[in-house]
Amino acid sequence: MTATAERVARNASYTLAGNLVASIAGAVSSVVLARLLGPPAFGTYALVLSSAGILGLLASLGVPHGATKYVAEYQGRGESGTAGQVLAALVRLEAAMAIAVGAAAFLLAPLLQRVFEAPGFATAFRIAAAGLVPATLAGLLLAALQGLQDYRRVTLISLASTLFLLSATVGLLAAGAGVAGAVGALAAAATLSGLLGWRALRHHLRLPLRGCRLPGSARAKLRRYVPTVSLVLLLDTVVWQRSEVFFLGVFRTPQEVAWYALAFGAAATLMRLLPRALSFVLPPVASSLYGAGDREGLQTLFDVGSRYVLMLAAPLVVGGALLARPLLTSLYGERYGPAAAVFPLLLAAAGAGAVGSVTAGIQNGIERQDLVLKVALVATVVNIVLDITLIPRFGLSGAAVANAAAQVGAVAAGIVLTGRVLGIRFPTRDCLRVLAAAGASGLPAYGVAATIGGVRGLAAAVAAAAVAYPVALLAAGALRTSDVERLQAARDALPGRLRPGYGGLLRLAARWTA
């Protein structure tokens, strides 16, 4: 296993552990929120989160991405002093932007409540505006830690803030604080995350917040990179979720907002559990490879990263689509049953987005944000046109179709452009084999769930798919000899009791792929 592969595997393992706990805690939190608030109030909560997400984007723009990229790049060159100067300058910039945006949002809260006709929106939105400074700074500090590839501390901080958020949300809802209390818990958790992030960064970098000027070359890089990434992020916000929530809020009811937000959030949670754990750690690696001039390493990252993310995403998409209604109604209750109708489509779009995040990370890593921008511009226009056309007439279903069409189109275009830049083809044939394996393992899992029924049926279906999927991957020829070799290299990281069985499975896989 190469040094790059070892680094990716180690970072992904930390991220996976964090995502596992965060996904479980997030799922529990969303179930508690949905059941205690009910669809109308949960819809208001979703509108507040969506609007606050836009605030956060306006307050931070591409600054966290700039921190991840250039902290990684300068640290990789051995210029830790410049890395610290870059981060200090970005902290000052983001604090000023967050204060300005938060103040404006505080004043606009009553107007937005009248637009959405959502009771309680203004109070909760003002709480979100007040928490904007700690939230944006927390995101920036964690982005810098990612650039330093200190995923162990990133994971620990995320775990601490996630568990705090869960306990605070449950406690405040139980006390009757409603939507405002749930938003207040988010602001408090962001503050905790920022404080822990600041403390962790002091182990790596000196941050001269006063009287420090950036070197001219670093300033020029940031001026080229951050504005372009900022525009891309604004456009991506339209494509990946916010526009549907906004237009549902304007044209339909808070209840439909709740159904859409729940289905979208459940799909995002499933993708975050495994696929995003891998794609999340790739951008800093791409920046390091780019800084070292390793074109072959970038080609391998594109090929292997895309296949592995799809291997993790495909069974979740197939299984979630087949089991949509029992899964959502078991967790959230029958009042949220309409969300199951759009969940499969949103889940498929989220899976495509996970694969697309590999190409987007590489494009940003090699400073080809222009490619991301071109794709995002077209996708944004398509998304808004579809939103305006479909949502007033078809509501929830129209929102899902608009979102999925824009996402899948953007991912396909990004894959083609990245392949051309790197001089390598996307592994289409291997990916089709992965999809065939996921479908083959999903059908028996669906049969198990339908036969047993209830929560026990869902658990049994997951177990059946976990056994069937690796066999289906081998039978479909989706695994290469090099894949088995990478898995063998990871054997020493397992607990001693698991190694014999793991080794036996790998020997079987090696014979099959030989």
PDB file of C-alpha atoms in Angstrom, residues 253-418:
ATOM      1  CA  THR A 253     -47.267  24.328   3.127  1.00  0.00           C
ATOM      2  CA  PRO A 254     -44.855  23.839   6.057  1.00  0.00           C
ATOM      3  CA  GLN A 255     -46.118  20.244   6.205  1.00  0.00           C
ATOM      4  CA  GLU A 256     -44.777  19.509   2.706  1.00  0.00           C
ATOM      5  CA  VAL A 257     -41.527  21.223   3.672  1.00  0.00           C
ATOM      6  CA  ALA A 258     -41.336  18.792   6.595  1.00  0.00           C
ATOM      7  CA  TRP A 259     -41.860  15.737   4.378  1.00  0.00           C
ATOM      8  CA  TYR A 260     -39.263  16.862   1.860  1.00  0.00           C
ATOM      9  CA  ALA A 261     -36.722  17.887   4.509  1.00  0.00           C
ATOM     10  CA  LEU A 262     -37.144  14.583   6.306  1.00  0.00           C
ATOM     11  CA  ALA A 263     -36.637  12.500   3.147  1.00  0.00           C
ATOM     12  CA  PHE A 264     -33.703  14.634   2.047  1.00  0.00           C
ATOM     13  CA  GLY A 265     -32.126  14.530   5.501  1.00  0.00           C
ATOM     14  CA  ALA A 266     -32.515  10.752   5.793  1.00  0.00           C
ATOM     15  CA  ALA A 267     -30.872  10.295   2.392  1.00  0.00           C
ATOM     16  CA  ALA A 268     -28.003  12.601   3.368  1.00  0.00           C
ATOM     17  CA  THR A 269     -27.537  10.740   6.657  1.00  0.00           C
ATOM     18  CA  LEU A 270     -27.231   7.381   4.898  1.00  0.00           C
ATOM     19  CA  MET A 271     -24.648   8.769   2.484  1.00  0.00           C
ATOM     20  CA  ARG A 272     -22.703  10.420   5.293  1.00  0.00           C
ATOM     21  CA  LEU A 273     -22.486   7.133   7.138  1.00  0.00           C
ATOM     22  CA  LEU A 274     -20.022   5.458   4.723  1.00  0.00           C
ATOM     23  CA  PRO A 275     -19.569   7.016   1.251  1.00  0.00           C
ATOM     24  CA  ARG A 276     -18.971  10.551   2.465  1.00  0.00           C
ATOM     25  CA  ALA A 277     -16.519   9.293   5.085  1.00  0.00           C
ATOM     26  CA  LEU A 278     -14.222   8.369   2.209  1.00  0.00           C
ATOM     27  CA  SER A 279     -14.894  11.250  -0.198  1.00  0.00           C
ATOM     28  CA  PHE A 280     -14.571  13.721   2.694  1.00  0.00           C
ATOM     29  CA  VAL A 281     -10.849  13.025   3.148  1.00  0.00           C
ATOM     30  CA  LEU A 282      -9.872  13.172  -0.537  1.00  0.00           C
ATOM     31  CA  PRO A 283      -9.611  16.961  -1.221  1.00  0.00           C
ATOM     32  CA  PRO A 284      -6.574  17.549   1.061  1.00  0.00           C
ATOM     33  CA  VAL A 285      -4.911  14.476  -0.482  1.00  0.00           C
ATOM     34  CA  ALA A 286      -5.580  15.871  -3.969  1.00  0.00           C
ATOM     35  CA  SER A 287      -4.033  19.205  -2.930  1.00  0.00           C
ATOM     36  CA  SER A 288      -0.951  17.435  -1.580  1.00  0.00           C
ATOM     37  CA  LEU A 289      -0.566  15.368  -4.768  1.00  0.00           C
ATOM     38  CA  TYR A 290      -1.021  18.496  -6.873  1.00  0.00           C
ATOM     39  CA  GLY A 291       1.581  20.366  -4.841  1.00  0.00           C
ATOM     40  CA  ALA A 292       3.997  17.478  -5.345  1.00  0.00           C
ATOM     41  CA  GLY A 293       3.292  17.333  -9.095  1.00  0.00           C
ATOM     42  CA  ASP A 294       2.113  13.704  -8.846  1.00  0.00           C
ATOM     43  CA  ARG A 295      -0.194  13.388 -11.877  1.00  0.00           C
ATOM     44  CA  GLU A 296      -0.239   9.591 -11.707  1.00  0.00           C
ATOM     45  CA  GLY A 297      -1.358   9.771  -8.093  1.00  0.00           C
ATOM     46  CA  LEU A 298      -4.222  12.073  -9.077  1.00  0.00           C
ATOM     47  CA  GLN A 299      -5.296   9.664 -11.804  1.00  0.00           C
ATOM     48  CA  THR A 300      -5.331   6.798  -9.303  1.00  0.00           C
ATOM     49  CA  LEU A 301      -7.278   8.923  -6.828  1.00  0.00           C
ATOM     50  CA  PHE A 302      -9.935   9.634  -9.467  1.00  0.00           C
ATOM     51  CA  ASP A 303     -10.277   6.005 -10.559  1.00  0.00           C
ATOM     52  CA  VAL A 304     -10.062   4.247  -7.204  1.00  0.00           C
ATOM     53  CA  GLY A 305     -11.868   6.939  -5.210  1.00  0.00           C
ATOM     54  CA  SER A 306     -14.864   6.964  -7.561  1.00  0.00           C
ATOM     55  CA  ARG A 307     -15.196   3.168  -7.518  1.00  0.00           C
ATOM     56  CA  TYR A 308     -14.853   2.822  -3.768  1.00  0.00           C
ATOM     57  CA  VAL A 309     -17.347   5.581  -2.984  1.00  0.00           C
ATOM     58  CA  LEU A 310     -19.845   3.934  -5.341  1.00  0.00           C
ATOM     59  CA  MET A 311     -19.244   0.550  -3.691  1.00  0.00           C
ATOM     60  CA  LEU A 312     -20.244   2.105  -0.390  1.00  0.00           C
ATOM     61  CA  ALA A 313     -23.151   4.129  -1.777  1.00  0.00           C
ATOM     62  CA  ALA A 314     -24.825   1.600  -4.097  1.00  0.00           C
ATOM     63  CA  PRO A 315     -26.176  -0.874  -1.479  1.00  0.00           C
ATOM     64  CA  LEU A 316     -27.508   2.013   0.615  1.00  0.00           C
ATOM     65  CA  VAL A 317     -29.333   3.448  -2.395  1.00  0.00           C
ATOM     66  CA  VAL A 318     -30.842   0.120  -3.455  1.00  0.00           C
ATOM     67  CA  GLY A 319     -31.731  -1.007   0.054  1.00  0.00           C
ATOM     68  CA  GLY A 320     -33.118   2.356   1.093  1.00  0.00           C
ATOM     69  CA  ALA A 321     -35.241   2.596  -2.047  1.00  0.00           C
ATOM     70  CA  LEU A 322     -36.728  -0.877  -1.595  1.00  0.00           C
ATOM     71  CA  LEU A 323     -37.438  -0.375   2.099  1.00  0.00           C
ATOM     72  CA  ALA A 324     -38.400   3.315   1.999  1.00  0.00           C
ATOM     73  CA  ARG A 325     -41.854   3.224   3.580  1.00  0.00           C
ATOM     74  CA  PRO A 326     -41.223   0.727   6.407  1.00  0.00           C
ATOM     75  CA  LEU A 327     -37.937   2.468   7.187  1.00  0.00           C
ATOM     76  CA  LEU A 328     -39.337   5.992   7.456  1.00  0.00           C
ATOM     77  CA  THR A 329     -42.645   5.143   9.122  1.00  0.00           C
ATOM     78  CA  SER A 330     -40.953   2.899  11.688  1.00  0.00           C
ATOM     79  CA  LEU A 331     -38.644   5.733  12.673  1.00  0.00           C
ATOM     80  CA  TYR A 332     -40.785   8.840  12.289  1.00  0.00           C
ATOM     81  CA  GLY A 333     -44.362   7.600  12.418  1.00  0.00           C
ATOM     82  CA  GLU A 334     -47.219   7.354   9.934  1.00  0.00           C
ATOM     83  CA  ARG A 335     -47.645  11.145   9.821  1.00  0.00           C
ATOM     84  CA  TYR A 336     -44.467  11.247   7.718  1.00  0.00           C
ATOM     85  CA  GLY A 337     -45.526   8.456   5.354  1.00  0.00           C
ATOM     86  CA  PRO A 338     -45.727  10.796   2.301  1.00  0.00           C
ATOM     87  CA  ALA A 339     -41.944  11.314   2.557  1.00  0.00           C
ATOM     88  CA  ALA A 340     -41.449   7.685   1.493  1.00  0.00           C
ATOM     89  CA  ALA A 341     -42.776   8.454  -1.998  1.00  0.00           C
ATOM     90  CA  VAL A 342     -39.810  10.728  -2.808  1.00  0.00           C
ATOM     91  CA  PHE A 343     -37.162   9.076  -0.626  1.00  0.00           C
ATOM     92  CA  PRO A 344     -35.892   6.618  -3.309  1.00  0.00           C
ATOM     93  CA  LEU A 345     -35.327   9.389  -5.843  1.00  0.00           C
ATOM     94  CA  LEU A 346     -33.591  11.658  -3.336  1.00  0.00           C
ATOM     95  CA  LEU A 347     -31.484   8.742  -2.132  1.00  0.00           C
ATOM     96  CA  ALA A 348     -30.349   7.949  -5.685  1.00  0.00           C
ATOM     97  CA  ALA A 349     -29.447  11.609  -6.192  1.00  0.00           C
ATOM     98  CA  ALA A 350     -27.518  11.636  -2.910  1.00  0.00           C
ATOM     99  CA  GLY A 351     -25.605   8.543  -4.008  1.00  0.00           C
ATOM    100  CA  ALA A 352     -24.687  10.229  -7.283  1.00  0.00           C
ATOM    101  CA  GLY A 353     -23.642  13.280  -5.297  1.00  0.00           C
ATOM    102  CA  ALA A 354     -21.321  11.186  -3.136  1.00  0.00           C
ATOM    103  CA  VAL A 355     -19.546   9.919  -6.252  1.00  0.00           C
ATOM    104  CA  GLY A 356     -19.486  13.438  -7.669  1.00  0.00           C
ATOM    105  CA  SER A 357     -17.821  14.755  -4.523  1.00  0.00           C
ATOM    106  CA  VAL A 358     -14.709  12.797  -5.515  1.00  0.00           C
ATOM    107  CA  THR A 359     -14.412  14.695  -8.792  1.00  0.00           C
ATOM    108  CA  ALA A 360     -15.250  18.033  -7.151  1.00  0.00           C
ATOM    109  CA  GLY A 361     -12.551  17.465  -4.518  1.00  0.00           C
ATOM    110  CA  ILE A 362      -9.978  16.701  -7.195  1.00  0.00           C
ATOM    111  CA  GLN A 363     -10.999  19.736  -9.281  1.00  0.00           C
ATOM    112  CA  ASN A 364     -10.549  22.030  -6.291  1.00  0.00           C
ATOM    113  CA  GLY A 365      -7.315  20.284  -5.339  1.00  0.00           C
ATOM    114  CA  ILE A 366      -5.747  20.940  -8.760  1.00  0.00           C
ATOM    115  CA  GLU A 367      -7.056  24.525  -8.809  1.00  0.00           C
ATOM    116  CA  ARG A 368      -9.548  23.930 -11.613  1.00  0.00           C
ATOM    117  CA  GLN A 369     -12.448  25.603  -9.880  1.00  0.00           C
ATOM    118  CA  ASP A 370     -13.466  26.901 -13.287  1.00  0.00           C
ATOM    119  CA  LEU A 371     -14.716  23.418 -14.129  1.00  0.00           C
ATOM    120  CA  VAL A 372     -16.815  23.275 -10.971  1.00  0.00           C
ATOM    121  CA  LEU A 373     -18.145  26.746 -11.689  1.00  0.00           C
ATOM    122  CA  LYS A 374     -19.221  25.945 -15.251  1.00  0.00           C
ATOM    123  CA  VAL A 375     -21.089  22.847 -14.156  1.00  0.00           C
ATOM    124  CA  ALA A 376     -22.677  24.615 -11.200  1.00  0.00           C
ATOM    125  CA  LEU A 377     -23.904  27.513 -13.330  1.00  0.00           C
ATOM    126  CA  VAL A 378     -25.731  25.249 -15.751  1.00  0.00           C
ATOM    127  CA  ALA A 379     -27.095  23.012 -12.992  1.00  0.00           C
ATOM    128  CA  THR A 380     -28.375  26.023 -11.045  1.00  0.00           C
ATOM    129  CA  VAL A 381     -30.321  27.367 -14.013  1.00  0.00           C
ATOM    130  CA  VAL A 382     -31.810  23.922 -14.678  1.00  0.00           C
ATOM    131  CA  ASN A 383     -32.678  23.491 -10.991  1.00  0.00           C
ATOM    132  CA  ILE A 384     -34.451  26.824 -10.586  1.00  0.00           C
ATOM    133  CA  VAL A 385     -36.396  26.424 -13.830  1.00  0.00           C
ATOM    134  CA  LEU A 386     -37.545  22.964 -12.739  1.00  0.00           C
ATOM    135  CA  ASP A 387     -38.413  24.249  -9.251  1.00  0.00           C
ATOM    136  CA  ILE A 388     -40.583  27.057 -10.578  1.00  0.00           C
ATOM    137  CA  THR A 389     -42.201  24.767 -13.136  1.00  0.00           C
ATOM    138  CA  LEU A 390     -42.826  21.673 -11.019  1.00  0.00           C
ATOM    139  CA  ILE A 391     -43.225  22.661  -7.359  1.00  0.00           C
ATOM    140  CA  PRO A 392     -46.353  24.880  -7.613  1.00  0.00           C
ATOM    141  CA  ARG A 393     -48.196  22.097  -9.474  1.00  0.00           C
ATOM    142  CA  PHE A 394     -46.733  18.856  -8.084  1.00  0.00           C
ATOM    143  CA  GLY A 395     -45.433  19.933  -4.685  1.00  0.00           C
ATOM    144  CA  LEU A 396     -43.333  17.319  -2.946  1.00  0.00           C
ATOM    145  CA  SER A 397     -42.834  15.115  -6.031  1.00  0.00           C
ATOM    146  CA  GLY A 398     -41.917  18.104  -8.185  1.00  0.00           C
ATOM    147  CA  ALA A 399     -39.284  19.187  -5.661  1.00  0.00           C
ATOM    148  CA  ALA A 400     -37.686  15.737  -5.650  1.00  0.00           C
ATOM    149  CA  VAL A 401     -37.599  15.512  -9.453  1.00  0.00           C
ATOM    150  CA  ALA A 402     -36.073  18.990  -9.765  1.00  0.00           C
ATOM    151  CA  ASN A 403     -33.380  18.241  -7.201  1.00  0.00           C
ATOM    152  CA  ALA A 404     -32.482  14.819  -8.594  1.00  0.00           C
ATOM    153  CA  ALA A 405     -32.330  15.970 -12.223  1.00  0.00           C
ATOM    154  CA  ALA A 406     -29.986  18.842 -11.394  1.00  0.00           C
ATOM    155  CA  GLN A 407     -27.741  16.731  -9.135  1.00  0.00           C
ATOM    156  CA  VAL A 408     -27.338  13.788 -11.487  1.00  0.00           C
ATOM    157  CA  GLY A 409     -26.708  16.056 -14.473  1.00  0.00           C
ATOM    158  CA  ALA A 410     -24.077  18.038 -12.556  1.00  0.00           C
ATOM    159  CA  VAL A 411     -22.296  14.880 -11.399  1.00  0.00           C
ATOM    160  CA  ALA A 412     -22.177  13.411 -14.902  1.00  0.00           C
ATOM    161  CA  ALA A 413     -20.758  16.616 -16.369  1.00  0.00           C
ATOM    162  CA  GLY A 414     -18.153  16.890 -13.587  1.00  0.00           C
ATOM    163  CA  ILE A 415     -16.986  13.325 -14.144  1.00  0.00           C
ATOM    164  CA  VAL A 416     -16.503  13.882 -17.881  1.00  0.00           C
ATOM    165  CA  LEU A 417     -14.584  17.138 -17.399  1.00  0.00           C
ATOM    166  CA  THR A 418     -12.323  15.754 -14.675  1.00  0.00           C
TER     167      THR A 418
END
